[in-house]
Amino acid sequence: MVSSIKKVIVVGSGIAALSFASSISENCQVIMMTKKQFSSSNSMLAQGGIAAPFSPHDSIHQHVQDTLAAGCDHNDERTVQEIVSLGKQLVEQLVAEGCPFDQTEAGVPQLGKEGAHTTPRILHAGGDQTGKTLVQYLKNQLGSHIHLYEYHHVIDLLVHEGACIGVVWKDEKGNVHTMTADAVVLSTGGCGSLYETSTNDSSVTGDGLMMAYRAGAQLADLEFVQFHPTLLTIAGKAVGLVSEAVRGEGAYLEDETGRRIMKGVHPQADLAPRDVVARAIFHEQQLGHGLYLNIREIPHFSVRFPAIDEMCQRAGVDMASGRLPVSPGMHFLMGGICVNEYGETTVPSLFAIGEAACTGLHGANRLASNSLLEGLVLGHKAALRMEQLSIQKNTVSSCTFQEVWSVPAMSKDQLRQWMTTYAAIVRDEKGLQILLQTLQEVPCQQINVKIITNEELELSNQWALAIRLVKSALLRTESRGGHYRMDYPKRNDDLWRGKQIVHEKGRIYVMKNERIGAKWNVYS
Ligand code: SIN
């Protein structure tokens, strides 16, 4: 039986989920489920903006080139081209509709600069509250065919004859439910909470990746983890993000003596790609130096960056000193669930969008402000694709799901400490081997789905994902972007160019991806 109204479950509530929901027509009923509050997403925390080549001195070609350079030639160039050009159109549409981006006195979007961009091309909103502004704007566009449910914790996917047919979820009381659908869209973010310091919302625990994996989807590029160079750090504890836009406005990194640490390290100095800056800070910290962001040259800091200013004041920073103590923290996972240009995974009727997906846009290191852009584009394209699909209504009356979960006997903090020690900014074989063995040897408790807590479910996913991430990091015997091996400090194109490390159905393998590094030359 073919019905014209499709039922789609979207898991997550960030920009990609909202872009999907605001693009899809009333031919679909959309159930959006999020495990905490609607506002618990990385998008809400995104200070830096959305990149789009708006300036007359800029072009799609240049934005593509900057994305490829930051991505260390591990990007899928056709995807980069498609996302940058469609992204520009979608951002133009938002501006034309009245989405409140910051403007110049002439009434055009104000463009900022961030790391590894050769020209100003970052649109901001609310100064340093771009993600929150976009999320609220898109939420206000949603029609009555979008139904939003908070505290609906999706824990697994229902799979029948290899296709995704719905989700298993827990309510606030811990009761287990199932819900079938014609398709499921995962927009669950990456895995920031695998590390001790992170810019991510605490709810981002890799659940979507592991659900997709259990359903049979491919995970790729897990070794490429981006650390943001500047988290405000007080007494060794990260307090929150200090946007790269602050360096874009003229701030620079210095040590306790005022020595500028990025001078001579990279031609773009303080605005070098994030992996380069994060490693330089890590190196200085290893030598015992304190690291500061000098903001003295930024006029009207509290007006330009109101949320960061407030965070600093709350944390007791002496703003008159013009120096913010900073250190790097986990920010973004370049890898994720393998998808095509519409967000379709290798499992029929299962989509992934946003940071949960691996589209090939970011390569080995994401260019600043390309993630809101990717979320906007992929959510939109997935919605268009969903409209086109003729879906055979499934007639499955009941289906089984994982009843017993393996939960490692350790705390999330312990896992974070191990990941931070051995699999963070700088890695080597010895440390990764110790970590892998440690993770694999942790005894596990078998817990029934009816009594397992949300905390235990998250830990189970984090642990299983950490093992896969570490295996990938061990296998890639080179350094590229967000994956730096002290024992293989150089890029090895002969061995690794265009190759992805993939996890699928209990196997790990190296896949030659013909689209990575291929030249398309279709710029407009
Ligand atoms: C930032 O504001 O520095 C973060 C923006 C991004 O990650 O793209």
Short mmCIF file of C-alpha atoms and ligand atoms in Angstrom, two decimals:
data_model
loop_
_atom_site.label_atom_id
_atom_site.label_comp_id
_atom_site.label_asym_id
_atom_site.label_seq_id
_atom_site.Cartn_x
_atom_site.Cartn_y
_atom_site.Cartn_z
CA MET A 1 0.00 0.00 0.00
CA VAL A 2 1.42 3.42 -0.89
CA SER A 3 0.17 6.38 1.17
CA SER A 4 0.87 9.96 0.21
CA ILE A 5 1.43 11.24 3.78
CA LYS A 6 4.76 10.11 5.14
CA LYS A 7 5.63 9.86 8.80
CA VAL A 8 9.18 10.87 9.60
CA ILE A 9 10.96 10.81 12.95
CA VAL A 10 13.74 13.36 13.42
CA VAL A 11 16.06 12.79 16.36
CA GLY A 12 17.63 16.03 17.61
CA SER A 13 16.78 19.72 17.61
CA GLY A 14 19.78 21.63 16.24
CA ILE A 15 20.06 23.61 13.03
CA ALA A 16 20.13 20.58 10.70
CA ALA A 17 16.96 19.14 12.27
CA LEU A 18 15.24 22.53 12.07
CA SER A 19 16.36 23.12 8.50
CA PHE A 20 14.85 19.73 7.61
CA ALA A 21 11.64 20.51 9.48
CA SER A 22 11.25 23.98 7.99
CA SER A 23 11.89 22.70 4.45
CA ILE A 24 9.54 19.73 4.43
CA SER A 25 5.97 20.09 3.17
CA GLU A 26 2.73 19.02 4.80
CA ASN A 27 2.97 15.79 2.82
CA CYS A 28 5.04 14.63 5.76
CA GLN A 29 4.14 14.45 9.41
CA VAL A 30 7.32 15.03 11.37
CA ILE A 31 7.87 13.83 14.92
CA MET A 32 10.92 15.62 16.35
CA MET A 33 12.28 13.95 19.46
CA THR A 34 15.00 15.32 21.67
CA LYS A 35 16.33 13.63 24.78
CA LYS A 36 16.56 16.80 26.86
CA GLN A 37 15.16 20.28 26.28
CA PHE A 38 14.67 21.65 22.79
CA SER A 39 17.54 24.08 23.49
CA SER A 40 20.06 21.34 24.43
CA SER A 41 22.06 21.31 21.20
CA ASN A 42 25.46 22.39 19.95
CA SER A 43 23.78 24.74 17.48
CA MET A 44 22.40 26.80 20.37
CA LEU A 45 25.96 27.27 21.61
CA ALA A 46 27.46 28.28 18.24
CA GLN A 47 28.89 31.74 18.76
CA GLY A 48 30.74 32.04 15.50
CA GLY A 49 28.56 32.34 12.52
CA ILE A 50 27.72 30.91 9.21
CA ALA A 51 30.17 31.18 6.33
CA ALA A 52 28.94 32.37 2.93
CA PRO A 53 30.79 34.27 0.19
CA PHE A 54 28.76 37.50 0.30
CA SER A 55 31.50 40.04 -0.28
CA PRO A 56 32.07 41.38 -3.82
CA HIS A 57 35.74 40.46 -3.29
CA ASP A 58 34.83 36.86 -2.54
CA SER A 59 33.54 33.92 -4.56
CA ILE A 60 32.24 30.38 -4.22
CA HIS A 61 35.53 29.28 -5.74
CA GLN A 62 37.54 30.97 -2.96
CA HIS A 63 35.30 29.58 -0.20
CA VAL A 64 35.74 26.10 -1.71
CA GLN A 65 39.52 26.55 -1.87
CA ASP A 66 39.69 27.65 1.79
CA THR A 67 37.56 24.67 2.83
CA LEU A 68 39.87 22.28 0.97
CA ALA A 69 43.03 23.86 2.36
CA ALA A 70 41.74 23.61 5.96
CA GLY A 71 40.53 20.04 5.29
CA CYS A 72 44.05 18.93 4.24
CA ASP A 73 42.86 17.45 0.93
CA HIS A 74 40.70 14.89 2.64
CA ASN A 75 37.50 16.60 1.47
CA ASP A 76 35.07 15.37 -1.15
CA GLU A 77 35.47 18.31 -3.49
CA ARG A 78 32.14 17.86 -5.25
CA THR A 79 30.32 17.95 -1.90
CA VAL A 80 32.29 21.05 -0.91
CA GLN A 81 31.23 22.73 -4.16
CA GLU A 82 27.58 21.74 -3.73
CA ILE A 83 27.29 22.74 -0.08
CA VAL A 84 29.08 26.06 -0.52
CA SER A 85 26.99 27.10 -3.52
CA LEU A 86 23.59 25.91 -2.24
CA GLY A 87 24.54 27.26 1.20
CA LYS A 88 25.08 30.70 -0.25
CA GLN A 89 21.60 30.62 -1.83
CA LEU A 90 19.96 29.48 1.41
CA VAL A 91 21.72 32.15 3.46
CA GLU A 92 20.69 34.78 0.88
CA GLN A 93 17.14 33.55 1.27
CA LEU A 94 17.34 33.86 5.08
CA VAL A 95 18.71 37.40 4.77
CA ALA A 96 15.96 38.33 2.31
CA GLU A 97 13.27 36.89 4.60
CA GLY A 98 14.52 39.00 7.50
CA CYS A 99 16.50 36.55 9.62
CA PRO A 100 18.23 38.99 12.02
CA PHE A 101 21.88 38.77 10.96
CA ASP A 102 24.12 41.62 12.13
CA GLN A 103 24.28 44.36 9.50
CA THR A 104 26.49 47.26 8.55
CA GLU A 105 25.13 50.80 8.57
CA ALA A 106 24.41 50.31 4.86
CA GLY A 107 21.99 47.52 5.78
CA VAL A 108 23.95 44.62 4.35
CA PRO A 109 25.24 41.64 6.35
CA GLN A 110 28.35 42.46 8.32
CA LEU A 111 31.12 40.00 7.45
CA GLY A 112 33.66 38.80 9.99
CA LYS A 113 36.85 36.79 9.60
CA GLU A 114 37.74 33.51 11.27
CA GLY A 115 40.61 31.04 11.12
CA ALA A 116 41.81 29.80 7.70
CA HIS A 117 39.42 32.04 5.74
CA THR A 118 41.35 34.19 3.27
CA THR A 119 38.72 36.92 3.35
CA PRO A 120 35.90 38.12 5.64
CA ARG A 121 32.85 35.89 4.96
CA ILE A 122 31.25 35.05 8.30
CA LEU A 123 27.73 36.27 9.00
CA HIS A 124 26.88 36.64 12.67
CA ALA A 125 23.72 37.31 14.60
CA GLY A 126 23.40 38.84 18.06
CA GLY A 127 27.16 39.51 17.96
CA ASP A 128 28.23 36.12 19.27
CA GLN A 129 24.88 34.28 19.40
CA THR A 130 24.49 33.18 15.81
CA GLY A 131 23.43 29.60 16.49
CA LYS A 132 20.81 30.57 19.06
CA THR A 133 19.38 33.26 16.76
CA LEU A 134 19.18 30.88 13.78
CA VAL A 135 17.64 28.09 15.85
CA GLN A 136 14.95 30.43 17.19
CA TYR A 137 14.31 31.90 13.75
CA LEU A 138 13.88 28.48 12.13
CA LYS A 139 11.78 27.18 15.01
CA ASN A 140 9.35 30.04 14.46
CA GLN A 141 8.91 28.95 10.82
CA LEU A 142 7.67 25.46 11.66
CA GLY A 143 4.21 24.47 10.50
CA SER A 144 1.60 22.43 12.33
CA HIS A 145 2.84 19.23 10.67
CA ILE A 146 5.96 19.38 12.87
CA HIS A 147 5.45 17.93 16.35
CA LEU A 148 8.16 18.54 18.89
CA TYR A 149 8.69 16.25 21.90
CA GLU A 150 11.24 17.07 24.60
CA TYR A 151 12.63 14.46 27.03
CA HIS A 152 11.95 11.68 24.53
CA HIS A 153 15.24 9.80 24.64
CA VAL A 154 15.66 7.77 21.45
CA ILE A 155 17.89 4.87 22.39
CA ASP A 156 17.87 2.65 19.32
CA LEU A 157 16.54 2.15 15.79
CA LEU A 158 13.98 -0.43 14.71
CA VAL A 159 15.30 -2.40 11.76
CA HIS A 160 13.29 -4.79 9.62
CA GLU A 161 14.81 -6.69 6.68
CA GLY A 162 17.76 -4.29 6.69
CA ALA A 163 15.72 -1.08 6.56
CA CYS A 164 15.05 1.41 9.33
CA ILE A 165 11.39 1.40 10.30
CA GLY A 166 11.33 3.46 13.48
CA VAL A 167 12.83 4.10 16.88
CA VAL A 168 12.92 2.78 20.42
CA TRP A 169 12.64 5.55 23.01
CA LYS A 170 12.38 6.07 26.73
CA ASP A 171 10.13 8.56 28.47
CA GLU A 172 11.09 10.62 31.51
CA LYS A 173 10.03 7.82 33.84
CA GLY A 174 12.26 5.34 32.02
CA ASN A 175 9.44 3.41 30.33
CA VAL A 176 10.39 1.92 26.96
CA HIS A 177 8.30 2.61 23.84
CA THR A 178 8.60 1.99 20.13
CA MET A 179 7.38 4.16 17.29
CA THR A 180 7.38 3.15 13.64
CA ALA A 181 7.86 5.59 10.78
CA ASP A 182 8.52 5.70 7.06
CA ALA A 183 11.95 7.17 7.67
CA VAL A 184 14.20 8.29 10.51
CA VAL A 185 16.56 11.27 10.38
CA LEU A 186 19.42 11.36 12.89
CA SER A 187 20.54 14.86 13.79
CA THR A 188 22.17 14.02 17.08
CA GLY A 189 25.53 15.82 16.81
CA GLY A 190 28.97 14.31 17.33
CA CYS A 191 30.71 13.13 20.49
CA GLY A 192 32.11 16.17 22.34
CA SER A 193 31.50 14.57 25.70
CA LEU A 194 34.23 11.98 25.06
CA TYR A 195 36.81 14.53 26.23
CA GLU A 196 37.43 16.33 29.52
CA THR A 197 37.09 19.80 28.05
CA SER A 198 34.62 20.45 25.29
CA THR A 199 32.57 23.24 23.78
CA ASN A 200 29.66 20.83 23.23
CA ASP A 201 26.35 20.56 25.02
CA SER A 202 26.64 17.82 27.65
CA SER A 203 23.88 15.85 25.89
CA VAL A 204 26.13 15.19 22.87
CA THR A 205 27.27 11.66 23.64
CA GLY A 206 27.59 9.94 20.26
CA ASP A 207 24.22 8.15 20.59
CA GLY A 208 23.19 8.74 16.98
CA LEU A 209 26.45 7.37 15.62
CA MET A 210 26.19 4.17 17.62
CA MET A 211 22.49 3.70 16.81
CA ALA A 212 23.29 3.99 13.11
CA TYR A 213 26.21 1.60 13.50
CA ARG A 214 24.07 -1.02 15.24
CA ALA A 215 21.53 -0.66 12.44
CA GLY A 216 24.24 -1.52 9.90
CA ALA A 217 25.35 1.94 8.69
CA GLN A 218 28.96 2.86 7.98
CA LEU A 219 30.94 5.17 10.28
CA ALA A 220 33.99 6.90 8.78
CA ASP A 221 36.77 9.39 9.61
CA LEU A 222 36.32 8.99 13.38
CA GLU A 223 40.00 9.78 13.95
CA PHE A 224 39.52 13.37 12.80
CA VAL A 225 38.62 15.30 15.95
CA GLN A 226 38.76 19.09 16.01
CA PHE A 227 39.93 20.90 19.14
CA HIS A 228 38.95 24.54 19.33
CA PRO A 229 42.00 26.55 20.39
CA THR A 230 40.34 29.01 22.76
CA LEU A 231 38.15 27.91 25.65
CA LEU A 232 38.10 30.32 28.57
CA THR A 233 39.97 28.40 31.27
CA ILE A 234 39.91 29.31 34.95
CA ALA A 235 41.99 27.34 37.46
CA GLY A 236 42.44 24.54 34.92
CA LYS A 237 38.71 24.25 34.22
CA ALA A 238 37.13 25.16 30.87
CA VAL A 239 34.30 27.62 31.34
CA GLY A 240 33.12 28.12 27.74
CA LEU A 241 34.05 29.04 24.21
CA VAL A 242 35.79 32.24 23.18
CA SER A 243 34.85 32.47 19.52
CA GLU A 244 37.46 32.50 16.79
CA ALA A 245 35.71 35.64 15.62
CA VAL A 246 37.54 37.34 18.51
CA ARG A 247 40.86 36.56 16.78
CA GLY A 248 39.17 37.60 13.54
CA GLU A 249 38.69 41.05 15.08
CA GLY A 250 42.37 41.34 16.03
CA ALA A 251 42.94 39.37 19.25
CA TYR A 252 46.09 37.25 19.43
CA LEU A 253 47.58 34.47 21.53
CA GLU A 254 50.44 35.21 23.89
CA ASP A 255 52.19 33.55 26.79
CA GLU A 256 52.60 34.93 30.31
CA THR A 257 55.48 37.19 29.14
CA GLY A 258 53.49 38.65 26.23
CA ARG A 259 55.34 36.59 23.58
CA ARG A 260 53.06 36.02 20.57
CA ILE A 261 53.05 32.26 20.14
CA MET A 262 51.66 32.01 16.60
CA LYS A 263 54.27 34.28 15.01
CA GLY A 264 56.37 32.25 12.59
CA VAL A 265 54.32 29.06 13.13
CA HIS A 266 52.03 29.56 10.11
CA PRO A 267 51.61 32.28 7.46
CA GLN A 268 48.10 33.00 8.79
CA ALA A 269 49.51 33.30 12.35
CA ASP A 270 46.64 33.52 14.89
CA LEU A 271 44.14 32.79 12.13
CA ALA A 272 45.82 29.57 10.99
CA PRO A 273 43.60 26.48 10.70
CA ARG A 274 42.35 25.29 14.09
CA ASP A 275 44.40 22.12 14.19
CA VAL A 276 47.59 24.16 13.75
CA VAL A 277 46.66 26.68 16.48
CA ALA A 278 45.46 24.01 18.93
CA ARG A 279 48.73 22.06 18.51
CA ALA A 280 50.81 25.20 18.99
CA ILE A 281 48.98 25.93 22.27
CA PHE A 282 49.35 22.30 23.38
CA HIS A 283 53.09 22.51 22.69
CA GLU A 284 53.44 25.74 24.71
CA GLN A 285 51.48 24.24 27.58
CA GLN A 286 53.75 21.19 27.58
CA LEU A 287 56.65 23.62 28.02
CA GLY A 288 54.88 25.04 31.07
CA HIS A 289 53.63 28.31 29.60
CA GLY A 290 50.34 29.96 30.44
CA LEU A 291 48.26 30.97 27.41
CA TYR A 292 46.20 34.12 26.99
CA LEU A 293 44.11 35.74 24.33
CA ASN A 294 45.09 39.39 24.16
CA ILE A 295 41.94 41.40 23.32
CA ARG A 296 43.31 44.91 23.94
CA GLU A 297 43.08 45.91 20.30
CA ILE A 298 39.37 45.14 19.97
CA PRO A 299 37.30 48.28 20.41
CA HIS A 300 33.98 47.92 22.27
CA PHE A 301 34.55 44.24 23.10
CA SER A 302 31.44 44.02 25.27
CA VAL A 303 29.25 45.37 22.44
CA ARG A 304 30.71 43.17 19.71
CA PHE A 305 30.84 40.02 21.89
CA PRO A 306 28.14 40.44 24.56
CA ALA A 307 27.76 36.77 25.51
CA ILE A 308 31.53 36.17 25.75
CA ASP A 309 31.94 39.36 27.79
CA GLU A 310 29.21 38.23 30.17
CA MET A 311 30.76 34.76 30.48
CA CYS A 312 34.16 36.31 31.31
CA GLN A 313 32.67 38.67 33.88
CA ARG A 314 30.78 35.79 35.50
CA ALA A 315 33.98 33.75 35.65
CA GLY A 316 35.74 36.62 37.42
CA VAL A 317 38.14 37.57 34.60
CA ASP A 318 39.65 41.04 35.03
CA MET A 319 38.51 42.51 31.70
CA ALA A 320 40.64 45.62 32.25
CA SER A 321 43.74 43.41 31.90
CA GLY A 322 42.76 42.74 28.28
CA ARG A 323 43.88 39.10 28.62
CA LEU A 324 41.65 36.03 28.68
CA PRO A 325 43.21 32.77 29.94
CA VAL A 326 42.52 30.07 27.33
CA SER A 327 43.26 26.47 26.40
CA PRO A 328 41.96 24.08 23.70
CA GLY A 329 38.93 21.80 24.02
CA MET A 330 37.10 19.22 21.89
CA HIS A 331 34.84 21.04 19.47
CA PHE A 332 33.77 19.00 16.45
CA LEU A 333 33.93 15.51 14.97
CA MET A 334 34.73 15.63 11.26
CA GLY A 335 33.79 11.98 10.85
CA GLY A 336 30.42 10.39 11.43
CA ILE A 337 27.73 8.37 9.71
CA CYS A 338 28.54 8.01 5.98
CA VAL A 339 25.90 9.72 3.87
CA ASN A 340 25.36 10.73 0.28
CA GLU A 341 24.54 14.27 -0.86
CA TYR A 342 20.96 13.93 0.44
CA GLY A 343 21.90 12.67 3.89
CA GLU A 344 20.95 9.08 3.04
CA THR A 345 22.95 6.44 4.90
CA THR A 346 23.64 2.95 3.58
CA VAL A 347 20.63 1.70 5.58
CA PRO A 348 17.39 2.23 3.62
CA SER A 349 15.06 4.86 5.18
CA LEU A 350 17.77 6.08 7.57
CA PHE A 351 19.15 9.59 7.09
CA ALA A 352 21.83 11.47 9.01
CA ILE A 353 22.38 15.23 8.92
CA GLY A 354 24.47 17.84 10.74
CA GLU A 355 27.54 16.87 12.74
CA ALA A 356 26.31 13.27 13.08
CA ALA A 357 26.85 12.84 9.33
CA CYS A 358 30.08 12.51 7.39
CA THR A 359 29.44 14.23 4.06
CA GLY A 360 33.06 14.85 3.06
CA LEU A 361 32.67 18.64 3.40
CA HIS A 362 35.12 19.05 6.24
CA GLY A 363 37.85 16.60 5.26
CA ALA A 364 40.38 16.19 8.06
CA ASN A 365 39.72 19.58 9.68
CA ARG A 366 36.60 21.74 9.48
CA LEU A 367 36.85 25.31 8.28
CA ALA A 368 35.37 27.72 10.84
CA SER A 369 31.65 28.47 10.47
CA ASN A 370 31.11 25.74 7.89
CA SER A 371 29.10 23.58 10.30
CA LEU A 372 25.96 25.71 10.59
CA LEU A 373 26.20 25.98 6.79
CA GLU A 374 26.38 22.21 6.38
CA GLY A 375 23.46 21.70 8.78
CA LEU A 376 21.33 24.21 6.88
CA VAL A 377 22.10 22.66 3.47
CA LEU A 378 21.92 18.98 4.38
CA GLY A 379 18.70 19.40 6.38
CA HIS A 380 17.17 21.14 3.37
CA LYS A 381 18.39 18.56 0.84
CA ALA A 382 17.28 15.63 3.01
CA ALA A 383 13.80 17.17 3.18
CA LEU A 384 13.61 17.52 -0.62
CA ARG A 385 14.77 13.94 -1.02
CA MET A 386 12.21 12.72 1.50
CA GLU A 387 9.45 14.37 -0.52
CA GLN A 388 10.55 12.51 -3.65
CA LEU A 389 10.86 9.04 -2.14
CA SER A 390 7.94 6.76 -2.73
CA ILE A 391 7.88 4.82 0.47
CA GLN A 392 6.30 1.42 0.75
CA LYS A 393 4.24 1.49 3.95
CA ASN A 394 5.58 -1.18 6.20
CA THR A 395 3.08 -3.60 7.64
CA VAL A 396 5.26 -4.94 10.43
CA SER A 397 3.07 -5.41 13.49
CA SER A 398 5.83 -5.92 16.04
CA CYS A 399 9.58 -5.95 15.93
CA THR A 400 12.41 -6.78 18.25
CA PHE A 401 15.14 -4.54 19.60
CA GLN A 402 18.19 -4.82 21.77
CA GLU A 403 17.00 -5.93 25.21
CA VAL A 404 20.34 -6.19 26.97
CA TRP A 405 23.01 -3.50 26.98
CA SER A 406 26.71 -3.82 27.85
CA VAL A 407 27.64 -1.05 30.23
CA PRO A 408 31.32 -0.68 31.16
CA ALA A 409 32.17 -0.51 34.85
CA MET A 410 33.68 2.95 34.81
CA SER A 411 32.49 6.52 35.03
CA LYS A 412 32.08 8.97 32.16
CA ASP A 413 34.78 11.08 33.86
CA GLN A 414 37.22 8.17 33.78
CA LEU A 415 36.54 7.61 30.08
CA ARG A 416 37.07 11.33 29.37
CA GLN A 417 40.31 11.36 31.29
CA TRP A 418 41.66 8.41 29.29
CA MET A 419 40.56 9.87 25.96
CA THR A 420 42.10 13.23 26.85
CA THR A 421 45.39 11.65 27.89
CA TYR A 422 45.82 9.31 24.94
CA ALA A 423 43.59 10.28 22.01
CA ALA A 424 43.36 14.07 21.98
CA ILE A 425 45.39 16.76 20.17
CA VAL A 426 48.59 14.70 19.98
CA ARG A 427 48.60 10.90 19.78
CA ASP A 428 51.08 8.06 19.35
CA GLU A 429 50.97 4.31 18.95
CA LYS A 430 52.04 3.51 22.50
CA GLY A 431 49.36 5.70 24.10
CA LEU A 432 46.65 4.57 21.70
CA GLN A 433 47.51 0.91 22.33
CA ILE A 434 47.37 1.41 26.09
CA LEU A 435 44.02 3.15 25.70
CA LEU A 436 42.55 0.51 23.39
CA GLN A 437 43.58 -2.31 25.69
CA THR A 438 42.27 -0.46 28.74
CA LEU A 439 38.92 0.22 27.11
CA GLN A 440 38.56 -3.33 25.85
CA GLU A 441 39.43 -4.83 29.21
CA VAL A 442 36.92 -2.84 31.25
CA PRO A 443 34.46 -5.38 32.64
CA CYS A 444 30.90 -4.85 31.48
CA GLN A 445 27.61 -5.27 33.24
CA GLN A 446 24.67 -6.58 31.20
CA ILE A 447 21.64 -4.41 31.91
CA ASN A 448 18.10 -4.89 30.65
CA VAL A 449 16.62 -2.04 28.63
CA LYS A 450 13.71 -1.76 31.05
CA ILE A 451 15.92 -0.76 33.96
CA ILE A 452 18.93 0.85 32.31
CA THR A 453 19.30 4.56 33.12
CA ASN A 454 19.88 7.31 30.55
CA GLU A 455 23.32 7.85 32.04
CA GLU A 456 24.19 4.16 31.51
CA LEU A 457 22.87 4.20 27.95
CA GLU A 458 25.03 7.22 27.14
CA LEU A 459 28.09 5.65 28.75
CA SER A 460 27.56 2.44 26.78
CA ASN A 461 27.47 4.42 23.51
CA GLN A 462 30.42 6.62 24.47
CA TRP A 463 32.56 3.61 25.37
CA ALA A 464 31.68 1.70 22.17
CA LEU A 465 32.37 4.81 20.05
CA ALA A 466 35.63 5.55 21.87
CA ILE A 467 36.91 2.06 21.01
CA ARG A 468 36.17 2.65 17.32
CA LEU A 469 37.69 6.13 17.35
CA VAL A 470 40.88 4.79 18.94
CA LYS A 471 41.11 1.90 16.44
CA SER A 472 40.87 4.41 13.58
CA ALA A 473 43.50 6.66 15.15
CA LEU A 474 45.84 3.65 15.50
CA LEU A 475 45.33 2.55 11.92
CA ARG A 476 45.98 5.95 10.28
CA THR A 477 49.77 6.05 10.36
CA GLU A 478 50.14 9.66 9.30
CA SER A 479 49.22 13.14 10.52
CA ARG A 480 46.50 15.08 8.74
CA GLY A 481 44.23 17.83 10.09
CA GLY A 482 42.62 16.89 13.37
CA HIS A 483 44.56 13.62 13.60
CA TYR A 484 48.16 14.22 14.71
CA ARG A 485 50.48 11.28 15.37
CA MET A 486 53.77 12.17 17.09
CA ASP A 487 55.25 8.95 15.69
CA TYR A 488 54.08 9.78 12.14
CA PRO A 489 54.26 13.59 12.18
CA LYS A 490 53.93 14.07 8.42
CA ARG A 491 51.12 13.65 5.94
CA ASN A 492 51.64 10.50 3.88
CA ASP A 493 49.80 10.98 0.59
CA ASP A 494 51.28 7.84 -0.99
CA LEU A 495 49.73 5.68 1.69
CA TRP A 496 46.66 7.62 2.85
CA ARG A 497 45.45 10.20 0.32
CA GLY A 498 41.79 9.63 -0.51
CA LYS A 499 41.44 6.78 1.98
CA GLN A 500 38.85 6.57 4.70
CA ILE A 501 38.80 4.25 7.67
CA VAL A 502 35.35 2.72 7.93
CA HIS A 503 33.57 0.78 10.68
CA GLU A 504 30.69 -1.41 9.58
CA LYS A 505 28.98 -4.44 11.10
CA GLY A 506 31.86 -5.37 13.42
CA ARG A 507 34.57 -4.78 10.81
CA ILE A 508 37.10 -2.01 10.36
CA TYR A 509 38.55 -1.45 6.88
CA VAL A 510 40.29 1.12 4.72
CA MET A 511 38.19 2.32 1.80
CA LYS A 512 39.54 4.19 -1.20
CA ASN A 513 37.06 6.99 -1.77
CA GLU A 514 37.40 8.20 -5.35
CA ARG A 515 35.56 11.42 -4.52
CA ILE A 516 38.11 12.54 -1.93
CA GLY A 517 40.70 14.82 -3.46
CA ALA A 518 39.10 14.51 -6.92
CA LYS A 519 38.90 17.73 -8.92
CA TRP A 520 35.46 18.75 -10.17
CA ASN A 521 35.93 22.28 -11.53
CA VAL A 522 32.27 23.18 -11.56
CA TYR A 523 32.47 26.49 -9.71
CA SER A 524 29.92 29.10 -10.49
C1 SIN B 1 33.73 29.85 16.96
O1 SIN B 1 32.94 30.76 17.14
O2 SIN B 1 34.94 29.99 17.11
C2 SIN B 1 33.19 28.52 16.54
C3 SIN B 1 32.60 28.58 15.20
C4 SIN B 1 32.75 27.26 14.50
O3 SIN B 1 33.11 26.29 15.11
O4 SIN B 1 32.54 27.22 13.29
#
